[in-house]
Short mmCIF file of C-alpha atoms and ligand atoms in Angstrom, two decimals:
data_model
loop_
_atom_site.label_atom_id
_atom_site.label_comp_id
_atom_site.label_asym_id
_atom_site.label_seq_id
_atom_site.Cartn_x
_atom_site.Cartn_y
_atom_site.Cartn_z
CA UNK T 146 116.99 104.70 65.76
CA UNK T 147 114.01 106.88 65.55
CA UNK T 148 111.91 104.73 68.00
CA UNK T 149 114.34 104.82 70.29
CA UNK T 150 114.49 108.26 70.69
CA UNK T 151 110.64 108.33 71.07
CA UNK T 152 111.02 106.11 73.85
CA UNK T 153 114.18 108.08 75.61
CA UNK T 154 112.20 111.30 75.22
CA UNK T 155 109.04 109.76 76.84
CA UNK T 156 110.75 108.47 79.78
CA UNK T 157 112.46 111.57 80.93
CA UNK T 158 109.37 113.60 79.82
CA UNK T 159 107.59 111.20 82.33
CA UNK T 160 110.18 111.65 85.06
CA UNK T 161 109.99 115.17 85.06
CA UNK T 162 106.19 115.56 85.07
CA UNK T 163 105.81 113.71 88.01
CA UNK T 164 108.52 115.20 89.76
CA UNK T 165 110.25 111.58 91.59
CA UNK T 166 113.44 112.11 94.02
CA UNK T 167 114.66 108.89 91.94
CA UNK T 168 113.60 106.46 89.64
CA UNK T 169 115.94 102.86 89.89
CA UNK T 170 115.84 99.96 86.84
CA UNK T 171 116.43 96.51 88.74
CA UNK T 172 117.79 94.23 85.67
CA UNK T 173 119.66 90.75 86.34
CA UNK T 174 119.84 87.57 83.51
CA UNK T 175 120.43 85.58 85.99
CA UNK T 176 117.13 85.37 87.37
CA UNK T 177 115.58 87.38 84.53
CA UNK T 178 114.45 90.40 87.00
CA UNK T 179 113.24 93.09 85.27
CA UNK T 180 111.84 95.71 87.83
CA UNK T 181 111.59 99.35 88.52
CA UNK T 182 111.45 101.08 91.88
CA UNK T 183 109.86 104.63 91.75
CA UNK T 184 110.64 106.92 94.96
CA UNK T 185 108.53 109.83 94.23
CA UNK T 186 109.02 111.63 97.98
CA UNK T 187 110.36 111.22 101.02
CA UNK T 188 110.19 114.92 102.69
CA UNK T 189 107.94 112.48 105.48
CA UNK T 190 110.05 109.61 105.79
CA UNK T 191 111.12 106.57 103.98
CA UNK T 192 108.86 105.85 100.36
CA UNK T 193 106.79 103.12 101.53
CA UNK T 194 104.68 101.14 98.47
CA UNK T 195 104.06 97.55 97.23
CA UNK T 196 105.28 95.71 94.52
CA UNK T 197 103.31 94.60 91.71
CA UNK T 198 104.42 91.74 89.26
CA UNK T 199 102.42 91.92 86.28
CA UNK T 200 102.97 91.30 82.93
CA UNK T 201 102.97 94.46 80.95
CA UNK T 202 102.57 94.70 77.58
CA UNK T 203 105.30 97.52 77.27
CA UNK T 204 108.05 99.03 79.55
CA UNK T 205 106.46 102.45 78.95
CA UNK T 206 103.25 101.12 80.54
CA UNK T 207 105.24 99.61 83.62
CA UNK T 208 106.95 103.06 83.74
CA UNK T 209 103.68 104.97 84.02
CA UNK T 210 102.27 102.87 85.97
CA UNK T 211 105.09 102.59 88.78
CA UNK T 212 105.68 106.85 88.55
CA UNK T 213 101.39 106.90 88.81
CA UNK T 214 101.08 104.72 92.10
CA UNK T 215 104.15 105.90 93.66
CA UNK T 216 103.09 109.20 93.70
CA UNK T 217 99.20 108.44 95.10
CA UNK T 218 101.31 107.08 97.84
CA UNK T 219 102.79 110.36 98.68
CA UNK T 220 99.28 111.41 98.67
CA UNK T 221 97.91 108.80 101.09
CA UNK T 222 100.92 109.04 103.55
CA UNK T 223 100.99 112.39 103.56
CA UNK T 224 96.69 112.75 103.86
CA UNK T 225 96.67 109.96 106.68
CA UNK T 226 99.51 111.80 108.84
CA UNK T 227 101.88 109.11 108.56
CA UNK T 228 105.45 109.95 108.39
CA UNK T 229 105.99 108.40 105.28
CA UNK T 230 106.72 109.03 101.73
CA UNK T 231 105.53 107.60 98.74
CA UNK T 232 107.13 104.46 96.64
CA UNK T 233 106.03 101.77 94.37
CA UNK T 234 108.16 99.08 92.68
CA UNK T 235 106.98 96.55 89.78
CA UNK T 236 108.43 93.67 88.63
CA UNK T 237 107.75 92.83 85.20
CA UNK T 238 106.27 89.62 84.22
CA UNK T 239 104.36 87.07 84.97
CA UNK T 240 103.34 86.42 88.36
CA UNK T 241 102.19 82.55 87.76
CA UNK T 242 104.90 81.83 85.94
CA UNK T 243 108.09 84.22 85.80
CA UNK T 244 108.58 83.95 89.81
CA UNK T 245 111.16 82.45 91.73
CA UNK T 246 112.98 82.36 95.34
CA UNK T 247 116.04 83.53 93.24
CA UNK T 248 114.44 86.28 91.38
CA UNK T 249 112.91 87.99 94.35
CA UNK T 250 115.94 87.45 96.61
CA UNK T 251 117.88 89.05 93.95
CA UNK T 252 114.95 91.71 94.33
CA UNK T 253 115.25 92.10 97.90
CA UNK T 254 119.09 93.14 96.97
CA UNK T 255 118.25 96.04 94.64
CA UNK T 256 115.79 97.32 97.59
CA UNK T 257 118.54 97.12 100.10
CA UNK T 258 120.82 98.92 98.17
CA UNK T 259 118.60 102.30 98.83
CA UNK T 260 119.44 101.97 102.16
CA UNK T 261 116.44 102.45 103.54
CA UNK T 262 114.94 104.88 100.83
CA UNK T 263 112.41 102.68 99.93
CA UNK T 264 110.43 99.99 101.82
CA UNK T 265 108.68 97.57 100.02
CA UNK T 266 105.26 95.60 100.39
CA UNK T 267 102.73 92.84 98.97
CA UNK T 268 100.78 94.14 96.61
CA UNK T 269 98.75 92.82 93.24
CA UNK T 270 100.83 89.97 91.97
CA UNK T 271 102.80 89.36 94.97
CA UNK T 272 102.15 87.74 98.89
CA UNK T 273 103.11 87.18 102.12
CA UNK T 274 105.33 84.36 101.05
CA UNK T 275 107.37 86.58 98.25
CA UNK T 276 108.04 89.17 101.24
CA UNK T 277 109.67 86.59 103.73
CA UNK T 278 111.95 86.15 100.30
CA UNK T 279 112.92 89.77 100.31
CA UNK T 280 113.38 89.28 103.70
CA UNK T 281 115.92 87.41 103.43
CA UNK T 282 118.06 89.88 101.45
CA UNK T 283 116.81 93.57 103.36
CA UNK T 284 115.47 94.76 106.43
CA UNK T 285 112.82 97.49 104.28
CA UNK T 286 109.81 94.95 103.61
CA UNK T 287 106.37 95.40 105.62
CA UNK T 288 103.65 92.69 105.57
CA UNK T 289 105.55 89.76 105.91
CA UNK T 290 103.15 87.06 107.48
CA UNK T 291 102.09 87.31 111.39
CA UNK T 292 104.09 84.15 112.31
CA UNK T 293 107.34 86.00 111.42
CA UNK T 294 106.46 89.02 113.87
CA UNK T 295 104.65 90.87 110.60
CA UNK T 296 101.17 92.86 111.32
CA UNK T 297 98.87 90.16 109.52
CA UNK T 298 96.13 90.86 107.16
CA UNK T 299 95.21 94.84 106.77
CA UNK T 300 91.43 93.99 105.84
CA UNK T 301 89.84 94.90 108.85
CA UNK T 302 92.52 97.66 109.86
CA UNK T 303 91.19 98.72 105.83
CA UNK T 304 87.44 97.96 106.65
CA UNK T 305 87.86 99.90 110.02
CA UNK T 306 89.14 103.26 108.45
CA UNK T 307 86.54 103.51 105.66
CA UNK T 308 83.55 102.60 108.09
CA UNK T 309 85.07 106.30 109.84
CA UNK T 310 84.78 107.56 106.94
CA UNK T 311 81.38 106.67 106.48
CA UNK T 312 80.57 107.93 110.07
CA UNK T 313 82.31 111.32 109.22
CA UNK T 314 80.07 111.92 105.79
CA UNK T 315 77.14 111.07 107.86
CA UNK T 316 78.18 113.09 110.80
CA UNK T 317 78.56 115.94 107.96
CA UNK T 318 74.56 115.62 106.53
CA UNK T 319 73.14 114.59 109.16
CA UNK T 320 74.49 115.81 112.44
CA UNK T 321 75.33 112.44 114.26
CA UNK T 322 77.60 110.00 113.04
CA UNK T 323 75.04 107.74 113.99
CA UNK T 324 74.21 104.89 112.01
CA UNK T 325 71.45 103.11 113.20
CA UNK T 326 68.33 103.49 110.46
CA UNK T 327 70.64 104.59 107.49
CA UNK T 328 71.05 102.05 104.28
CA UNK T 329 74.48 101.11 102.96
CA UNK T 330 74.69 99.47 99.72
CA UNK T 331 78.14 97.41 99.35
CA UNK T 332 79.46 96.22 96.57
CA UNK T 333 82.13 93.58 96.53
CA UNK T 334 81.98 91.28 100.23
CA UNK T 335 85.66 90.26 99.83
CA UNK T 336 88.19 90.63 102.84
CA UNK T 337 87.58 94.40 103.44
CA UNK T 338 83.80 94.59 102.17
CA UNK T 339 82.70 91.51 104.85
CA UNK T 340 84.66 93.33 107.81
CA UNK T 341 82.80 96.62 106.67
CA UNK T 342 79.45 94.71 106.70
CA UNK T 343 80.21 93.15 109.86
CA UNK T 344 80.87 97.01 111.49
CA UNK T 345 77.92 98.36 110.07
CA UNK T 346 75.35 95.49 111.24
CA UNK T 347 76.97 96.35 114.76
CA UNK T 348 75.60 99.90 114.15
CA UNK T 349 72.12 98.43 112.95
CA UNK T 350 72.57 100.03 109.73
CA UNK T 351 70.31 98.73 106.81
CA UNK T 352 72.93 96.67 104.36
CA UNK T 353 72.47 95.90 101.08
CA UNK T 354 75.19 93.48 99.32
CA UNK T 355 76.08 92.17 95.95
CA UNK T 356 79.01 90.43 94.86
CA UNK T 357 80.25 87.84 91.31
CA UNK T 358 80.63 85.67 94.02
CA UNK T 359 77.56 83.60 94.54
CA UNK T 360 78.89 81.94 97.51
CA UNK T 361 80.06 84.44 99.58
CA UNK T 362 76.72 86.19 99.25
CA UNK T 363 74.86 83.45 100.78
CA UNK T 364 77.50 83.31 103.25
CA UNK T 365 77.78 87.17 104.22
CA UNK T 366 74.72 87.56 104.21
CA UNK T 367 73.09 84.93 106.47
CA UNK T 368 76.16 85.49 109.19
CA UNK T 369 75.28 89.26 109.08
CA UNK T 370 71.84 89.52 107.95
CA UNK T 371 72.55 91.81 104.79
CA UNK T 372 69.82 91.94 101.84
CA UNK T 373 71.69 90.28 98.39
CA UNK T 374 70.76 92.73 95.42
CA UNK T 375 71.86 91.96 91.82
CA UNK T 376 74.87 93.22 90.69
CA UNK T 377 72.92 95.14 88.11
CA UNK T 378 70.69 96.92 90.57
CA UNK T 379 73.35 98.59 92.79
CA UNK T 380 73.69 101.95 91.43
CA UNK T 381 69.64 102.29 91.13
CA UNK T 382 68.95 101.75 94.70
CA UNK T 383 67.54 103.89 97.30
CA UNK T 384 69.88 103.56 99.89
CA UNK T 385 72.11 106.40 101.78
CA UNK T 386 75.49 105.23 101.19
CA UNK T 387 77.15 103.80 98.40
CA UNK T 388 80.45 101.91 99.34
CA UNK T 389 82.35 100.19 96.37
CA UNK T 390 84.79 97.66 97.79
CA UNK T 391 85.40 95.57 94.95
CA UNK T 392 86.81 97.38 91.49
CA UNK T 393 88.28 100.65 90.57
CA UNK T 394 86.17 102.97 88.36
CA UNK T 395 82.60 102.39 89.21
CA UNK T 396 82.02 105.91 89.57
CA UNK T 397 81.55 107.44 85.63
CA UNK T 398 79.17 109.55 83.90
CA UNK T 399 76.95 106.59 83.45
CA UNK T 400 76.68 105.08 87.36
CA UNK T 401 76.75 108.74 88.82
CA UNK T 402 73.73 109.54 86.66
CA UNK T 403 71.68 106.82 88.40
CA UNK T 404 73.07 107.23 91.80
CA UNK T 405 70.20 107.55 94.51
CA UNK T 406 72.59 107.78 97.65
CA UNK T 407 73.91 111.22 99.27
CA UNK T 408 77.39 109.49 100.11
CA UNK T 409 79.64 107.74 98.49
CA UNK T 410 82.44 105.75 100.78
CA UNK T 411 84.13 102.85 99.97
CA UNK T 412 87.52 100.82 99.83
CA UNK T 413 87.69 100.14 96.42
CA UNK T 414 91.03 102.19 94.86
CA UNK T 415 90.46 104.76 91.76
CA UNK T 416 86.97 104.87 92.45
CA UNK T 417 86.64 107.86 89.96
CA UNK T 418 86.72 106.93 86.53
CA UNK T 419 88.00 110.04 85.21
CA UNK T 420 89.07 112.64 88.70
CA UNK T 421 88.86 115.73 87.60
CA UNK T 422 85.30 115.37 85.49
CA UNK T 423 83.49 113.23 87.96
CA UNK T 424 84.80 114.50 91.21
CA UNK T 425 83.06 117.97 89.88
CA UNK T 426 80.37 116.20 89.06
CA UNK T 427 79.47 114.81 92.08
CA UNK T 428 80.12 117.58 93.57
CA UNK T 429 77.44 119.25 91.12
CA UNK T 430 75.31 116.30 92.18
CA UNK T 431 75.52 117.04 95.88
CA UNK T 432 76.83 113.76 96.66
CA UNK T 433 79.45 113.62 99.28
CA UNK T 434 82.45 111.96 98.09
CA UNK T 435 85.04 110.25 100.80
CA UNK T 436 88.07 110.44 99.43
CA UNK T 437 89.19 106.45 98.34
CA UNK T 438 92.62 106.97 98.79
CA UNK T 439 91.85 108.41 102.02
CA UNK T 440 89.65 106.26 103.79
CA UNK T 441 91.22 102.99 102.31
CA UNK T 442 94.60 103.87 103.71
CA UNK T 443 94.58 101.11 106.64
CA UNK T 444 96.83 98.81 104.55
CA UNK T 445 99.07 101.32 104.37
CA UNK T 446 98.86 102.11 108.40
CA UNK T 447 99.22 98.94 109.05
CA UNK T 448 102.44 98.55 107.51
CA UNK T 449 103.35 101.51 109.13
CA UNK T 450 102.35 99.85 112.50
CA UNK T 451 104.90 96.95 111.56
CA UNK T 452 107.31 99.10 111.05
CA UNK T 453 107.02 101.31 113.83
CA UNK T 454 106.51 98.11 116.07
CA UNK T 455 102.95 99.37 117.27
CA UNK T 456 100.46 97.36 118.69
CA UNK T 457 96.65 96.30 117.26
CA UNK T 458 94.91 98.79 119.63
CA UNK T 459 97.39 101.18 118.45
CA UNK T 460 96.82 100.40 114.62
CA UNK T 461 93.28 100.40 115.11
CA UNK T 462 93.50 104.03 116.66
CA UNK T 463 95.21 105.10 113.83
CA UNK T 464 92.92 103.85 111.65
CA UNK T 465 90.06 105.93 113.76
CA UNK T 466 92.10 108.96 112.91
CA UNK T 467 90.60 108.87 109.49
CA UNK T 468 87.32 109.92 111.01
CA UNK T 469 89.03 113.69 111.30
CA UNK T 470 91.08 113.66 108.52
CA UNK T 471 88.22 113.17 106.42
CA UNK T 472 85.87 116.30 107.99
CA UNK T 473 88.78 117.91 107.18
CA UNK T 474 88.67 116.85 103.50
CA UNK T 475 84.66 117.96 103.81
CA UNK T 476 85.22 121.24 105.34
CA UNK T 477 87.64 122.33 103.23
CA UNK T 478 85.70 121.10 100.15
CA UNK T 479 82.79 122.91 101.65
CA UNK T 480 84.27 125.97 102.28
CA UNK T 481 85.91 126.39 98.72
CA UNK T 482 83.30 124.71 96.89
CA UNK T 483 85.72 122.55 95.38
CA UNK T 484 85.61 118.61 94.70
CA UNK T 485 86.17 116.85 98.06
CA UNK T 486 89.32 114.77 96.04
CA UNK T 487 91.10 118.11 95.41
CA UNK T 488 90.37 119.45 98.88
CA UNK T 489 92.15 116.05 100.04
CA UNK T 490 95.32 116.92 97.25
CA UNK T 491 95.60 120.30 98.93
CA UNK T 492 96.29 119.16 102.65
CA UNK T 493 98.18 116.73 101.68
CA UNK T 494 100.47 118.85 99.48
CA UNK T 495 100.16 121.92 102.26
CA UNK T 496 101.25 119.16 105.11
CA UNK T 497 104.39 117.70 102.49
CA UNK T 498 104.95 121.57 102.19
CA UNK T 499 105.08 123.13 105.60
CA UNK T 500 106.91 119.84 106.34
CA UNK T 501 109.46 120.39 103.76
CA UNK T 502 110.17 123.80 105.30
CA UNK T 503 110.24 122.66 108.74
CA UNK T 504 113.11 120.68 107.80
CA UNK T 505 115.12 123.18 105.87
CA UNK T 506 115.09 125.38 109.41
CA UNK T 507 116.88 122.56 111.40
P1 NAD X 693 88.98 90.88 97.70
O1 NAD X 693 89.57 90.34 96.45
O2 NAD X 693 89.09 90.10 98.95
O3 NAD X 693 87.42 91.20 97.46
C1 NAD X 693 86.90 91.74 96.31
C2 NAD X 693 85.47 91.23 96.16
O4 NAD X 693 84.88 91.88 95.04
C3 NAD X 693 85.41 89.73 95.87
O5 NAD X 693 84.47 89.12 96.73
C4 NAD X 693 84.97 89.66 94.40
O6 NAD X 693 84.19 88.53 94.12
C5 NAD X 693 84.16 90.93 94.29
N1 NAD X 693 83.99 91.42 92.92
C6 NAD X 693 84.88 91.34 91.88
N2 NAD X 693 84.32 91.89 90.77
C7 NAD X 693 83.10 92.32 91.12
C8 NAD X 693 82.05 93.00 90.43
N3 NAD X 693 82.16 93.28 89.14
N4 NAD X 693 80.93 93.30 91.11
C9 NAD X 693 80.80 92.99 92.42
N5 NAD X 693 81.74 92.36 93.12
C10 NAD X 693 82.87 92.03 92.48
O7 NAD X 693 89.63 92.33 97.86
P2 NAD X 693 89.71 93.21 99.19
O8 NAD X 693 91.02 92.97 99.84
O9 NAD X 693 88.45 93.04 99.96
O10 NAD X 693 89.78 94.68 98.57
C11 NAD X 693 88.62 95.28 98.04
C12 NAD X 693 89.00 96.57 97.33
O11 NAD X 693 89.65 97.46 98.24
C13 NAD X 693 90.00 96.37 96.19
O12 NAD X 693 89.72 97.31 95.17
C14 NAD X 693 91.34 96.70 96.82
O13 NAD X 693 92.27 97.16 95.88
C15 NAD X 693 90.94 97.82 97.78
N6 NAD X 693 91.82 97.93 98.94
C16 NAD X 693 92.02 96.88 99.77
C17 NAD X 693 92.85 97.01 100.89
C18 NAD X 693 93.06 95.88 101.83
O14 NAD X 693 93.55 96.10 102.94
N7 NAD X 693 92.70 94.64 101.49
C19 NAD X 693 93.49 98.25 101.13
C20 NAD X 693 93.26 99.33 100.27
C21 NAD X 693 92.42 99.15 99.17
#
């Protein structure tokens, strides 16, 4: 009796400190769904957000996790100028094992039932082939593959809008967003860190690579002509850019200690370990932070794009938009001497804001 309590009290505790327009529980035996879809707001437009399938240990971790993503995707609508609001959904379980045509049909029902609320996309734990599913139950799912009229892979559209907002935090120390001569060292040559490598040799910038992945090294690196560095050595070298696209976190008391570089750029999501201690600290360092939720937000444009039924060219503009979204980050973090990740929180609350008001006039 007394547990559950604990656990009733911690969910609506939850709810209300993250403030979500509405918080649905997707349960059916028949398939053995267990999900939750978090709209957290929609003053923008519909709550657009992925779904993640992942086998949490507790349904108080899936809860905090679905009401902690779904709001960053308020954020990262509402920073990037889309009209969008912010959503997430997971699906609890295994994705190896515990998925099925059935179960995500059955999925694609729950989503359909918000009418439109909330628009769903692949994320950790889910692909291309689990959205043609949902599909096949709702119109609200982005990212479906290319050959069914969906936008295709968001790497480069990704890779595009944080190589702007490299070219803004160098426009911002040194005067020209030029980037011939200046050293990038990135970490992680997946799908978005071997696009990025590929824009910045075009620039004939200095890059610097490491990756777990011995093979891709070898391979990144002779196509582009990028230096391989140990995996170890990244955060000691003396390079002018730092751009994690590989894990969450890198950036802690420890790494930013050792960190040579005046910028820090990269794709990689929750780059700050802890945000309020180390985005003041770098700030105390006098290392420019890009935003990551910022500058990685071409997956998210892209499903936009789908949605809106925009072109490439037209995706890829939008994705050069990030360029002036983020020396507005830097200004503003300049002018109020505050941490460049809370000057990003404040436009993007301001915009949801004046927005919101906008609205109530009509
Ligand atoms: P990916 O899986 O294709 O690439 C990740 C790369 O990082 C892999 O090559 C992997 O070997 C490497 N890696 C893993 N652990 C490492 C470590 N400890 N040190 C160095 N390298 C390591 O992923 P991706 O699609 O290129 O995404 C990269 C990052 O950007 C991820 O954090 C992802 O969440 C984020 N992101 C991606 C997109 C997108 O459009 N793909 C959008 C927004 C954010």
């Amino acid at each position: 009796m007394s547990s559950i309590q604990i656990e009733e009290k911690s969910v609506f505790n939850q709810l209300s400190s993250f403030g979500h327009q509405k918080v649905v529980f997707c349960s059916d035996a028949d398939t053995g769904l267990r999900a939750i879809i978090a709209v957290h707001d929609t003053t923008l437009g519909p709550a657009l957000g992925g779904t993640r399938m992942w086998a949490y240990k507790t349904e108080a971790e899936a809860l905090n996790d679905v009401l902690r993503l779904s709001r960053g995707m308020t954020y990262k609508a509402a920073i990037t100028g889309l009209n969008l609001g912010g959503g997430k959904a997971v699906i609890i379980g295994d994705n190896r094992k515990d998925k099925s045509e059935a179960l995500m049909r059955r999925y694609g029902r729950f989503i359909n039932n918000l009418n439109g609320s909330f628009i769903t996309a692949e994320d950790v734990g889910t692909t291309p082939k689990d959205m043609e599913y949902i599909r096949m139950e709702t119109k609200y799912v982005t990212g479906v593959p290319e050959s069914l009229g969906g936008s295709g892979d968001p790497s480069p559209v990704t890779a595009k809008g944080v190589f702007m907002g490299i070219k803004a935090c160098v426009k911002e120390l040194f005067g020209t967003d030029k980037l011939a001569g200046k050293s990038v060292a990135v970490q992680g040559i997946g799908n978005v860190g071997e696009s990025l490598v590929h824009l910045l040799r075009e620039e004939n910038a200095k890059v610097y690579i490491s990756d777990i992945n011995e093979e891709r090294l070898s391979y990144v690196s002779s196509k582009y002509g990028a230096e391989v560095v140990l995996n170890t050595d990244i955060y000691d070298l003396d390079v002018d850019i730092y751009a994690p696209c590989a894990l969450g976190a890198t950036l802690n008391s420890n790494t930013i200690d050792k960190l040579k570089c005046s910028i820090i750029a990269g794709a990689a999501n929750n780059q700050l370990a802890d945000e309020t201690i180390h985005g003041r600290l770098l700030l105390e360092k006098g290392i420019l932070y890009a935003p990551d939720y910022l500058i990685n937000a071409g997956g998210l444009i892209n499903c936009y794009s789908e949605i809106a039924g925009f072109s490439k060219k037209r995706t890829m503009q939008l994705a050069e938009n990030i360029y002036e979204a983020t020396r507005s980050v830097l200004k503003k973090s300049k002018s109020e001497n505050i941490p460049t990740n809370e000057a990003a929180n404040k436009i993007a609350e301001k915009r949801i804001e004046d927005i919101r008001k906008l609205k109530a006039s009509y």
